[in-house]
Short mmCIF file of C-alpha atoms and ligand atoms in Angstrom, two decimals:
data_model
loop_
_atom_site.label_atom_id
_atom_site.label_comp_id
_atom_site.label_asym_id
_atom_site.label_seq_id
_atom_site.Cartn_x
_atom_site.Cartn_y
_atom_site.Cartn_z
CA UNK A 1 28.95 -11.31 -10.84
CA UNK A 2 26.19 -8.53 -12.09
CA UNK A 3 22.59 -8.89 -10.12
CA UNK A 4 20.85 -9.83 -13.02
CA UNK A 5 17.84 -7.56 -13.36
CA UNK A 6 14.34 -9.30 -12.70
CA UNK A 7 11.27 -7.79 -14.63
CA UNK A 8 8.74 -10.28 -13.38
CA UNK A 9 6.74 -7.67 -12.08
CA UNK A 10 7.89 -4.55 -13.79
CA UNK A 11 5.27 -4.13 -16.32
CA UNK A 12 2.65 -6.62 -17.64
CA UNK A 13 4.14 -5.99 -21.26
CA UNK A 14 7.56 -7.38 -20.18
CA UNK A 15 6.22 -10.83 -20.57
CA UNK A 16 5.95 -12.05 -24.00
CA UNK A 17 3.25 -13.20 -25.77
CA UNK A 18 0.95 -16.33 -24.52
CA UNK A 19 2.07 -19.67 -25.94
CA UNK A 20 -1.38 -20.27 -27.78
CA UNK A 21 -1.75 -16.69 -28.49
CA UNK A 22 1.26 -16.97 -30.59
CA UNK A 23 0.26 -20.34 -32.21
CA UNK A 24 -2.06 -18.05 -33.78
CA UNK A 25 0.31 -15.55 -34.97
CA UNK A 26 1.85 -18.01 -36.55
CA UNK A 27 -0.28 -19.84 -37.85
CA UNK A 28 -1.32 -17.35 -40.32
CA UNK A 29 1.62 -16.94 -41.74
CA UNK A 30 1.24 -19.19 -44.45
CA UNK A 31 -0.42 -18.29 -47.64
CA UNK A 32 -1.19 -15.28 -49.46
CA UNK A 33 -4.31 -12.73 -48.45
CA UNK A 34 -5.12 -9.35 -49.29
CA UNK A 35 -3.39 -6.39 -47.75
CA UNK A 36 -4.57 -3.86 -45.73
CA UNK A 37 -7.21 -5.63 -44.06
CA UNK A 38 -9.06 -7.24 -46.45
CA UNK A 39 -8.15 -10.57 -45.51
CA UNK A 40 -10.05 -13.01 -43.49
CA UNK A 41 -8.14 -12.92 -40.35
CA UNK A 42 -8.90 -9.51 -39.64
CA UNK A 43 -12.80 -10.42 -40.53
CA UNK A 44 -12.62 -13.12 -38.39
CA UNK A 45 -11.45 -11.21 -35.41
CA UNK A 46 -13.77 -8.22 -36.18
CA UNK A 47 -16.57 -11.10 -36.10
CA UNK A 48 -15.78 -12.36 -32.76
CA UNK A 49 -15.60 -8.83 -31.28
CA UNK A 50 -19.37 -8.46 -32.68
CA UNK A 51 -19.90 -11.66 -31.21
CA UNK A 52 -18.67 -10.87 -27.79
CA UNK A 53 -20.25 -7.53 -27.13
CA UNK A 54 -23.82 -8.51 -28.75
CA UNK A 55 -23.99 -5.28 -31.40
CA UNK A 56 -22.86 -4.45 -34.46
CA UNK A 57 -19.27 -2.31 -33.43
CA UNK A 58 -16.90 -1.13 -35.68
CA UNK A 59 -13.47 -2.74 -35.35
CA UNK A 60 -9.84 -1.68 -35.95
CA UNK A 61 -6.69 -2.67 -35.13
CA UNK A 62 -4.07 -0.50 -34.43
CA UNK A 63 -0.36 -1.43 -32.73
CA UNK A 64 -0.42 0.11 -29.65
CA UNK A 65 -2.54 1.54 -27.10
CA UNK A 66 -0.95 5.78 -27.47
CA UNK A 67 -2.08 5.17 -30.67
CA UNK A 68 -5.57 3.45 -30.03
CA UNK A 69 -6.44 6.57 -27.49
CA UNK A 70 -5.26 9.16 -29.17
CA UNK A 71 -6.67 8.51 -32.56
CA UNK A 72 -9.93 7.11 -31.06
CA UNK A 73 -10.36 10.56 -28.75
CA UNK A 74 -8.78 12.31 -32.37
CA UNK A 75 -11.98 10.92 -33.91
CA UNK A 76 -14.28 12.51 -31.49
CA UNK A 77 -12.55 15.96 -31.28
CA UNK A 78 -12.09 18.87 -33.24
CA UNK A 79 -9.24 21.30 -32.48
CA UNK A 80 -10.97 23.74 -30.18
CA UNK A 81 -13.01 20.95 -28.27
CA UNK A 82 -11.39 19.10 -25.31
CA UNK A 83 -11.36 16.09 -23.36
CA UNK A 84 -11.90 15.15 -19.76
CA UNK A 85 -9.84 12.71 -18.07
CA UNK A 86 -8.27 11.39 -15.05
CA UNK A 87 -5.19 13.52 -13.49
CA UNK A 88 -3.36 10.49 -13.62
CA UNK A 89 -4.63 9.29 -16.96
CA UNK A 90 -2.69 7.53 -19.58
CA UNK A 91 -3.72 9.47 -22.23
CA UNK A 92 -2.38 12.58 -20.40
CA UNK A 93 0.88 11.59 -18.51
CA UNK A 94 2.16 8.98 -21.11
CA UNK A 95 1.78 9.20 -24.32
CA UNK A 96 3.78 12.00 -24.54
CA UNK A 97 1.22 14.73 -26.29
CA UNK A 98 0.03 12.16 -28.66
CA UNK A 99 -4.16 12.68 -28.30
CA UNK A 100 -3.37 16.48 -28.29
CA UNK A 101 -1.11 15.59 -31.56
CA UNK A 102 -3.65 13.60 -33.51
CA UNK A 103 -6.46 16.35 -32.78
CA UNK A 104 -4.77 19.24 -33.89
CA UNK A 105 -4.70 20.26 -30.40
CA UNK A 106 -7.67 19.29 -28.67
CA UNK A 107 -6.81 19.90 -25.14
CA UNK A 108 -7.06 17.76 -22.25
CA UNK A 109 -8.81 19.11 -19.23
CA UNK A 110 -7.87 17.25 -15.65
CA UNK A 111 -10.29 15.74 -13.31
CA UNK A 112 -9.27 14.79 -9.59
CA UNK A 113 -10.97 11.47 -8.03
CA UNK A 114 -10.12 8.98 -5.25
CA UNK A 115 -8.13 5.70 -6.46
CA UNK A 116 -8.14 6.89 -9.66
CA UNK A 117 -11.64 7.12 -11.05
CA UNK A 118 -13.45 10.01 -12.11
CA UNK A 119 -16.12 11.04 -9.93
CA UNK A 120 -19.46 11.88 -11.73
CA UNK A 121 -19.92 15.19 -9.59
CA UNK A 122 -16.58 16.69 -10.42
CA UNK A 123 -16.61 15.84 -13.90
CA UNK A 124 -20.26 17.85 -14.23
CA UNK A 125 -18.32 20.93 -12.68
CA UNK A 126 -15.62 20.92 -15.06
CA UNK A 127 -18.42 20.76 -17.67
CA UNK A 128 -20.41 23.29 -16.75
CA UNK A 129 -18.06 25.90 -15.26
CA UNK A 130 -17.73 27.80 -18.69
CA UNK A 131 -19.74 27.05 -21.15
CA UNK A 132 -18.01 30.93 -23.08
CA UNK A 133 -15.88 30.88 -26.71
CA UNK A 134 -12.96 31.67 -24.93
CA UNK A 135 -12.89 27.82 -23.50
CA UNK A 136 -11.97 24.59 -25.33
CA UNK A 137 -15.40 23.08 -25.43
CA UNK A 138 -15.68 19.90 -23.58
CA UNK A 139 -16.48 17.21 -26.44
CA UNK A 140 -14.95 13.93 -24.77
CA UNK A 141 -14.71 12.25 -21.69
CA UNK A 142 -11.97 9.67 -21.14
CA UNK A 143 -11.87 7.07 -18.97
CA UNK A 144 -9.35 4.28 -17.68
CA UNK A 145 -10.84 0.77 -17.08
CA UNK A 146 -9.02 -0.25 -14.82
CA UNK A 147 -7.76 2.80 -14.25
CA UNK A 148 -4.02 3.90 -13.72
CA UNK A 149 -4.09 2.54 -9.83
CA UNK A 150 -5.43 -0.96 -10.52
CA UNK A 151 -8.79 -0.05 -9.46
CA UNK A 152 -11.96 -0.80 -11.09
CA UNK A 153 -14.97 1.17 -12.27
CA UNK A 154 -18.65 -0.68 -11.97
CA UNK A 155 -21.21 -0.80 -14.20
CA UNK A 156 -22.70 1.76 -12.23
CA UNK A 157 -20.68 4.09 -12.19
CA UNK A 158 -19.29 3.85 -15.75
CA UNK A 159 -23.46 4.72 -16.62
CA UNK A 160 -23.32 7.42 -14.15
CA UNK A 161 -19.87 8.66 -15.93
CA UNK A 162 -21.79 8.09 -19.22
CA UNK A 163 -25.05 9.76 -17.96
CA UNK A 164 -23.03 13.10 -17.00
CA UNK A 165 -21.57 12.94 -20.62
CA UNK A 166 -24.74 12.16 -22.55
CA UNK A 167 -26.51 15.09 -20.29
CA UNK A 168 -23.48 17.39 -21.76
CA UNK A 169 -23.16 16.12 -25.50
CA UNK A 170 -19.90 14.52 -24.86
CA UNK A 171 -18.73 11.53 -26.35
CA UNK A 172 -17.32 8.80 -23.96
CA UNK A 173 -14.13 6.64 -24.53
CA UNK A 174 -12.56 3.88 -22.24
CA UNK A 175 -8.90 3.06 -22.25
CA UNK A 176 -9.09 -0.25 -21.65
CA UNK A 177 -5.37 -1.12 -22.00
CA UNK A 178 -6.16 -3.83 -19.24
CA UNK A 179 -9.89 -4.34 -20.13
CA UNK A 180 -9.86 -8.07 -20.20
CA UNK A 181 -8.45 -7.27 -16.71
CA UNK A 182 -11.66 -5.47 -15.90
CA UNK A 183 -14.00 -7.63 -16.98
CA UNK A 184 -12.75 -10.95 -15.44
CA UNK A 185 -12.68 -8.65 -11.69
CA UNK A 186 -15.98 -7.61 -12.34
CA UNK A 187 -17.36 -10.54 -13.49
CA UNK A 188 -19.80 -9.21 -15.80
CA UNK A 189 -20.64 -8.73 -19.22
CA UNK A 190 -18.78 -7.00 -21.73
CA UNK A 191 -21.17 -5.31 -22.91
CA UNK A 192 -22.56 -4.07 -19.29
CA UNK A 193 -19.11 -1.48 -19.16
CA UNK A 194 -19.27 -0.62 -22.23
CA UNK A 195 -21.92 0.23 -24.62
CA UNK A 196 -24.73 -0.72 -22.23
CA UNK A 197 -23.33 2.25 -19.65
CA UNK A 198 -22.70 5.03 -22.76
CA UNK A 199 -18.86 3.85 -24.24
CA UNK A 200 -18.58 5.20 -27.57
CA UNK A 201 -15.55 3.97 -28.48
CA UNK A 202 -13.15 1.44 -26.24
CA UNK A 203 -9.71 0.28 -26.60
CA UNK A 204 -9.34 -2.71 -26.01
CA UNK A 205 -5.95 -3.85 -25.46
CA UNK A 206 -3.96 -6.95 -26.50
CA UNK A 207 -0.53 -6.37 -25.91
CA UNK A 208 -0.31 -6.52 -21.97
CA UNK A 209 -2.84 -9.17 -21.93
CA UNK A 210 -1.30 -11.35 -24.08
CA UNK A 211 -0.91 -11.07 -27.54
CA UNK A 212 2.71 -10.15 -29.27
CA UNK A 213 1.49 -7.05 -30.77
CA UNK A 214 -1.66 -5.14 -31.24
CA UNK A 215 -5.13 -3.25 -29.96
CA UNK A 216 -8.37 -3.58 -31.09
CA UNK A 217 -10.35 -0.42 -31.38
CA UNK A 218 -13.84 -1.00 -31.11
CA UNK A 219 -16.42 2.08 -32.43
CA UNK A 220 -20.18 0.71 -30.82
CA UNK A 221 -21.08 4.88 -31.96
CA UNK A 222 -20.19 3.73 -35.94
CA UNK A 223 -20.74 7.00 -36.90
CA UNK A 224 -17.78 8.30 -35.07
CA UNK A 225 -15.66 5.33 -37.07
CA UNK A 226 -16.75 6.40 -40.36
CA UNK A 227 -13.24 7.45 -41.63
CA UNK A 228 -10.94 5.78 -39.00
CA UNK A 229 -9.23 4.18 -41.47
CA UNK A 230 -7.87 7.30 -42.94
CA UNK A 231 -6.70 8.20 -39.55
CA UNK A 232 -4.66 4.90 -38.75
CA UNK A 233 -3.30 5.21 -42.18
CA UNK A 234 -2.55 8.63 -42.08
CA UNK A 235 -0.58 8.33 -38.54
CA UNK A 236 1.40 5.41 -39.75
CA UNK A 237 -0.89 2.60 -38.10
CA UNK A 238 -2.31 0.96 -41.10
CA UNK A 239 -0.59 -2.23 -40.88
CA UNK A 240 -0.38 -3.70 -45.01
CA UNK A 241 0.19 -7.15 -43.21
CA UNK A 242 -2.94 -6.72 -40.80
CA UNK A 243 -3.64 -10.66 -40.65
CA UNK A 244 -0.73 -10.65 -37.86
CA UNK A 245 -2.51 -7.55 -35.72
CA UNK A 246 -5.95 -9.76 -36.20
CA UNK A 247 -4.46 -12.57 -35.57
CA UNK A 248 -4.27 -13.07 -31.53
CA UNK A 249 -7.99 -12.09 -31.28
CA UNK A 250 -10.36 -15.30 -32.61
CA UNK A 251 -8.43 -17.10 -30.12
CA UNK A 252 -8.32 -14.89 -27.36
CA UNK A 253 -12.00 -14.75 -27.54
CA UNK A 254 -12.75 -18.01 -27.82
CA UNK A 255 -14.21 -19.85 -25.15
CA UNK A 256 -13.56 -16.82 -22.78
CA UNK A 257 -9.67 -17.48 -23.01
CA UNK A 258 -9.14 -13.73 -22.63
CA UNK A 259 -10.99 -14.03 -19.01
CA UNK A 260 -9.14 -16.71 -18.02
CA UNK A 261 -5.75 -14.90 -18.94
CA UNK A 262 -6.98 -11.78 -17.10
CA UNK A 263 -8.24 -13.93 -14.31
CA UNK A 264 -4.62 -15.57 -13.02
CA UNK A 265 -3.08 -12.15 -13.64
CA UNK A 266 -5.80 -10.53 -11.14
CA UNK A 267 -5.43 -13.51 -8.68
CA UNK A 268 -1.99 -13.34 -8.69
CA UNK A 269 -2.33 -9.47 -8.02
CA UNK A 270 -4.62 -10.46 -5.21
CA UNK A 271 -2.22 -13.55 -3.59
CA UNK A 272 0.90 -11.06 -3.60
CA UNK A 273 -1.29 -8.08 -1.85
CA UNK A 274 -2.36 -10.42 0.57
CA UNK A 275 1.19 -11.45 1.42
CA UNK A 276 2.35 -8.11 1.53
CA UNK A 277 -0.17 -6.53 3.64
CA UNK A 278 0.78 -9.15 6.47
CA UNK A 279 4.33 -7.59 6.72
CA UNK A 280 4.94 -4.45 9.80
CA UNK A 281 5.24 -1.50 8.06
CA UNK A 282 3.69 -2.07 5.00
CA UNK A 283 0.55 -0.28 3.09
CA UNK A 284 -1.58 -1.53 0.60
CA UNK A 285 -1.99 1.82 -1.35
CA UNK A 286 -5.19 1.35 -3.87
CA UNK A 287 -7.79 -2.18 -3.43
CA UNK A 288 -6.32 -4.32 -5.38
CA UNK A 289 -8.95 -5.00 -8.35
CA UNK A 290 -7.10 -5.65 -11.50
CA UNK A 291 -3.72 -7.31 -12.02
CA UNK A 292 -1.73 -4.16 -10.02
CA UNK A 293 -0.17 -3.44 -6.65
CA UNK A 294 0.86 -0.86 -5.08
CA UNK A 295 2.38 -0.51 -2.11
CA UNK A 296 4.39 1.48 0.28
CA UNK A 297 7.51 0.08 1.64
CA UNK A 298 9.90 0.94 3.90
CA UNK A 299 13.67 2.04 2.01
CA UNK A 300 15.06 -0.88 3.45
CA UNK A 301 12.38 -2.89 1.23
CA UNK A 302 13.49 -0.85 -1.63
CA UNK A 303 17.04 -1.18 -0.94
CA UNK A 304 17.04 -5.08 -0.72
CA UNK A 305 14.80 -5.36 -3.69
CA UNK A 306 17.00 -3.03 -5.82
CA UNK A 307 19.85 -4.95 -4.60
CA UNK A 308 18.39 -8.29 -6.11
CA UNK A 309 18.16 -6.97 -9.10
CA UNK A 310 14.44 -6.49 -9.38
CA UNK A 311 13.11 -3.79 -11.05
CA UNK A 312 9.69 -1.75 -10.95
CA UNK A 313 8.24 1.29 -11.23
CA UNK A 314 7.89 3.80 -7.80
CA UNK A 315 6.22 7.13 -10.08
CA UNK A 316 2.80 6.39 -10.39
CA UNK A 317 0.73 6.34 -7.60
CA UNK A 318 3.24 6.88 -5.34
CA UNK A 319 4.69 3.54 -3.87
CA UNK A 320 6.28 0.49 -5.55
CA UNK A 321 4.07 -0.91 -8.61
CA UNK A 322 4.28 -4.27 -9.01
CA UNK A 323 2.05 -5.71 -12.24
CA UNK A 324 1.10 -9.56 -12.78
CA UNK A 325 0.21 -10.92 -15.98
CA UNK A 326 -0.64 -13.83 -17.96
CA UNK A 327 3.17 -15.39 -17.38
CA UNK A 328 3.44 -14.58 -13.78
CA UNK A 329 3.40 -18.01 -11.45
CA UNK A 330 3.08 -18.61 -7.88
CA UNK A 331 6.81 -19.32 -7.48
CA UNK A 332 7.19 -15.40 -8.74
CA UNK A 333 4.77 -14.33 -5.72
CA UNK A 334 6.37 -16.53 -3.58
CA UNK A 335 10.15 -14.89 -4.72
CA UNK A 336 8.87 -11.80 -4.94
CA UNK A 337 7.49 -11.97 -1.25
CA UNK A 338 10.72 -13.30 0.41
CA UNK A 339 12.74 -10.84 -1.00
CA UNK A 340 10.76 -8.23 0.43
CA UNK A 341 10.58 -10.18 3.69
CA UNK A 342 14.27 -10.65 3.78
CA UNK A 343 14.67 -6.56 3.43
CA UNK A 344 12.63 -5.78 6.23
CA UNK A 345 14.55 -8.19 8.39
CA UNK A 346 11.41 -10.63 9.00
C1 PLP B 401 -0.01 0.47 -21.37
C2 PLP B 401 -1.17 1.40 -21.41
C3 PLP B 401 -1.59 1.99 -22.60
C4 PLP B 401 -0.93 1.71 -23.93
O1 PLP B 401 0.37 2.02 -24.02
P1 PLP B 401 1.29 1.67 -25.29
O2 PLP B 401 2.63 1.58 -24.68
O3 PLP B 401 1.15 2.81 -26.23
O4 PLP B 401 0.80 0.40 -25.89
C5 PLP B 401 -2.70 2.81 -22.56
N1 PLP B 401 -3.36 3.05 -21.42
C6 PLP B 401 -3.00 2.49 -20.25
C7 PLP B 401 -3.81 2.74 -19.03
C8 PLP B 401 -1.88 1.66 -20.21
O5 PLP B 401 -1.51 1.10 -19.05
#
């Protein structure tokens, strides 16, 4: 007989989407609404993000997060500006040329940093080292929240990100694929990482959090949303039947169910490090803040694990990846840690 192959903890999108999440989805399935948008589901959900973040934002919702970024930083940009953003960044080592795409070619200008955060300091030097025509004028600055390594900017230092940009004239986005994620680590308000500390423009994802499809993007500068629409229509990401994108959000918001979701994924994050920091020979690579691991292993680890079928990631960050999510339970951890105990011959 095959190993069958375990994704438990390959990705936090291989789970599917959260039982009352998609009550939701299909609950609005019935009737007849207006296209487009103009149907009160999508108000609804743009509502609650107003609600939650305590401003009047612009909202949009958009199917995936590639998308989200790149025509969110594609909003900001013109062709000859460019954007600053983590060397590991999303938006520059998957989404295959996508913000670069929707810009016209905007270019994307690297920034090292420990754990994967940008570091105010090195992100003024980038700035300011050429300031002549024959450089792509810095415009944007880009950050992950969490980042890429399951780490977890403050509130501080997103405003000291956002006070370098503001110095320079640049516009700042967040990726915040995982930003429920975020938030329930941090334990603090949405608004404090966001608008409050100089976010223009977040994504706010839905997909690995949750819901069966979809990403809000949420414009606190308006003025930078004014013709979003065009954009998502224009790069196929107008959905006609947008109730279904809007959908997950009134309840996910509600009563701080997103938190709690994010919450269990983060603790389960936390429960697994802890186990696997207590076996010889392994490394806890990043702190653990959000809903990721990673961790360096010895080949047998690898070996036994591949062996059993499960599967993860070992190119980012350079050890094995393990993600949690909403659907992840203790008896996962638990698996998950005697396999790995088993390959090292505890
Ligand atoms: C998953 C993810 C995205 C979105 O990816 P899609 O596959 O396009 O939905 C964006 N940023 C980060 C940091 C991610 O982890």
């Amino acid at each position: 007989m095959p190993v069958q192959p375990n994704f438990s903890f390959a990705s936090d999108n291989t789970s599917g989407a959260c039982p009352d999440v998609m009550d939701a989805f299909i609950r609005v399935n019935n009737g007849r609404l207006p296209s487009y948008g103009d149907d009160v589901v999508t108000a609804q959900a743009a509502d609650a993000f107003r609600e939650l973040f305590g401003t009047d934002c612009d909202v949009y919702f958009v199917f995936n997060g590639t998308a989200a970024n790149s025509l969110a930083l594609a909003s900001i940009c013109q062709s000859y500006h460019s954007v600053i953003a983590h060397e590991m960044a999303h938006v520059e080592t998957d989404e295959c040329g996508a913000p670069e795409f929707f810009s016209n070619g905007t270019k994307i200008l690297l920034s090292p940093g420990e754990c994967g955060k940008l570091n105010p300091g090195a992100v003024e030097l980038l700035v300011t080292k050429r300031r002549d025509v024959h450089f792509p004028k810095p415009k944007a600055l880009s950050l992950s929240c969490p980042t890429e390594l399951g780490t977890v900017y403050t509130a501080a230092e997103v405003s000291a990100l956002g006070a370098v940009a503001s110095r320079h004239g640049l516009r700042v986005h967040m990726d915040g694929a995982r930003f429920a994620n975020a938030v329930a680590s941090l334990e603090v308000s949405p608004s404090e990482i966001t608008w409050k500390a100089g976010v223009d423009v977040l994504s706010f994802g839905g997909t690995k959090l949750g819901a069966p499809v979809g990403e809000a993007v949420v414009f606190f500068n308006r003025a930078l949303g004014e013709e979003f629409a065009y954009r998502c229509k224009q790069a196929g990401q107008l959905a006609s039947k947008m109730r279904f994108l809007a959908a997950p959000w009134p309840v996910l918001l509600k009563n701080n169910r997103w938190l709690e979701i994010a919450a269990h994924a983060n603790a389960c994050a936390r429960r697994l490090a802890e186990g696997l920091a207590k076996m010889p020979g392994l490394r806890i690579l990043y702190p653990v803040e959000a809903n990721a691991v990673f961790v360096e292993m010895p080949e047998r680890a690898h070996a036994a694990l591949r062996s059993g079928g499960w599967r993860y990631y070992v190119f980012i960050g350079g050890g094995a990846r393990f993600m949690c999510s909403w659907s992840t339970t203790d008896a996962d951890v638990e698996s998950l840690l005697g396999a790995v105990r088993e390959g090292i011959g505890l």
